[in-house]
Amino acid sequence: MNQLLEILDPKNIIFDFKASTKEDAIRKMISHMVATQTLDAVHEEETISSLMNREKSMSTGIGSGVAIPHCSVHYVNELKCAMAIAPSGIDFDALDHGLVQIFIMLIVPKNKFQDHIKTLALIAKTLNIPEEREKLIKAKNFEEIQKAFLSKS
């Protein structure tokens, strides 16, 4: 899972995340990415729209408290990633109908989406392990997230 650490900037991790709905969660994560200058403000609404359209086809709430909202867009040149930890859980219309506590958002360049399918699969596989999820949910800072992922190695 070190690959996630390579693409995750500590400034794009939101601890004690709270949102009232799926759209609210997506909006808050994108707003955070704009605030940290990871995503250009001019593309904020378009990115939210792309993510919500993706959610309409099938929820990215994959179950076991994990969601991987993602979309591919033409206005980024490299993968953009954010993570939010919601210990209380948020209703995200997950496939298992459970609350989501771990969000990993990926904004992918349109011409490189195939390259990142492996990243999606790796994230899903790693976060399928209950112990790994628990370590992340309890994390209070980036160092604890690093330790959680690196302890597997």
XYZ file of C-alpha atoms in Angstrom:
153
model
C 0.000 0.000 0.000
C 3.062 2.224 -0.109
C 1.773 3.297 -3.520
C -1.067 5.188 -1.826
C 1.459 6.944 0.405
C 3.328 8.007 -2.720
C 0.270 9.722 -4.219
C -1.232 11.064 -0.973
C -0.061 14.508 0.102
C -0.375 15.023 3.886
C -2.119 18.370 3.270
C -4.929 16.472 1.527
C -5.914 14.318 4.477
C -8.970 15.413 6.422
C -9.234 13.966 9.922
C -12.509 13.828 11.873
C -14.395 14.389 8.611
C -18.088 15.170 8.827
C -20.701 15.442 6.085
C -24.463 15.020 5.971
C -24.865 13.408 2.534
C -22.883 11.851 -0.301
C -22.876 15.129 -2.222
C -21.877 17.071 0.889
C -18.932 14.685 1.421
C -17.799 15.076 -2.193
C -18.187 18.869 -2.062
C -16.212 19.145 1.176
C -13.379 16.972 -0.134
C -13.162 18.932 -3.400
C -13.317 22.246 -1.505
C -10.421 21.018 0.608
C -8.426 20.154 -2.526
C -9.110 23.653 -3.875
C -8.110 25.237 -0.546
C -4.796 23.355 -0.603
C -4.284 24.375 -4.249
C -4.285 20.757 -5.369
C -7.168 21.489 -7.705
C -7.772 24.766 -9.516
C -10.874 26.581 -8.221
C -12.072 27.149 -11.782
C -12.678 23.370 -12.038
C -14.372 22.888 -8.654
C -17.990 22.592 -9.845
C -17.059 20.583 -12.939
C -15.148 18.097 -10.783
C -18.038 17.780 -8.338
C -20.365 17.194 -11.282
C -18.048 14.505 -12.720
C -17.859 12.750 -9.359
C -21.633 12.889 -8.832
C -22.254 11.561 -12.349
C -19.904 8.669 -11.570
C -21.870 7.991 -8.379
C -25.156 7.885 -10.349
C -23.886 4.959 -12.414
C -22.780 2.989 -9.334
C -21.784 3.965 -5.828
C -18.068 4.073 -5.127
C -18.931 3.150 -1.543
C -17.432 -0.320 -1.928
C -18.495 -1.596 1.493
C -16.780 -2.306 4.801
C -16.737 1.418 5.582
C -14.738 2.405 2.480
C -15.510 4.677 -0.477
C -13.224 5.491 -3.391
C -14.935 8.348 -5.228
C -13.137 8.913 -8.518
C -13.478 10.438 -11.935
C -11.338 11.141 -14.975
C -11.084 14.684 -16.302
C -9.201 16.471 -19.071
C -7.907 19.404 -16.966
C -5.450 17.614 -14.661
C -2.067 16.356 -15.855
C -1.390 14.058 -12.943
C -3.370 12.039 -10.437
C -4.871 14.124 -7.610
C -5.680 12.333 -4.376
C -7.365 13.231 -1.100
C -8.297 11.155 1.919
C -10.936 11.780 4.579
C -11.390 9.851 7.799
C -14.909 9.976 9.287
C -14.838 7.932 12.528
C -18.603 8.396 13.035
C -19.373 7.253 9.500
C -21.323 8.940 6.702
C -24.198 7.564 4.640
C -22.700 7.294 1.141
C -25.118 4.775 -0.387
C -22.463 2.088 -0.004
C -23.039 -1.221 -1.736
C -23.370 -2.963 1.663
C -25.662 -0.144 2.957
C -23.189 0.580 5.759
C -21.729 3.927 6.768
C -18.433 5.019 5.218
C -15.517 5.970 7.454
C -12.627 6.031 4.971
C -12.789 8.065 1.767
C -10.023 8.045 -0.815
C -10.789 10.418 -3.669
C -8.965 10.166 -6.988
C -9.099 12.758 -9.765
C -7.417 11.130 -12.746
C -6.213 12.594 -16.070
C -8.604 11.387 -18.773
C -5.800 10.009 -20.941
C -4.300 8.015 -18.045
C -7.327 6.389 -16.445
C -6.227 2.864 -17.396
C -2.923 3.489 -15.596
C -4.818 4.086 -12.360
C -7.119 1.070 -12.439
C -4.349 -0.786 -10.581
C -4.297 1.967 -7.953
C -8.042 1.586 -7.401
C -7.709 -2.176 -7.094
C -4.779 -1.900 -4.693
C -6.632 0.543 -2.445
C -9.732 -1.652 -2.424
C -7.696 -4.777 -1.651
C -5.737 -3.190 1.191
C -8.764 -1.561 2.773
C -10.573 -4.884 2.673
C -8.463 -5.912 5.681
C -10.356 -4.992 8.902
C -7.167 -4.331 10.911
C -5.901 -1.884 8.282
C -9.182 0.002 8.269
C -9.200 0.255 12.057
C -5.679 1.715 12.119
C -6.706 4.370 9.600
C -9.958 5.247 11.366
C -8.017 5.786 14.608
C -5.238 7.822 12.957
C -4.926 11.417 14.153
C -2.078 12.542 11.862
C -0.148 11.628 8.728
C 2.537 9.775 10.687
C -0.085 7.379 12.070
C -1.412 6.801 8.540
C 2.123 6.082 7.343
C 2.648 3.607 10.199
C -0.652 1.884 9.420
C 0.309 1.326 5.790
C 3.969 0.580 6.364
C 3.252 -1.965 9.105
C 2.007 -4.292 6.359
C 5.332 -4.245 4.544
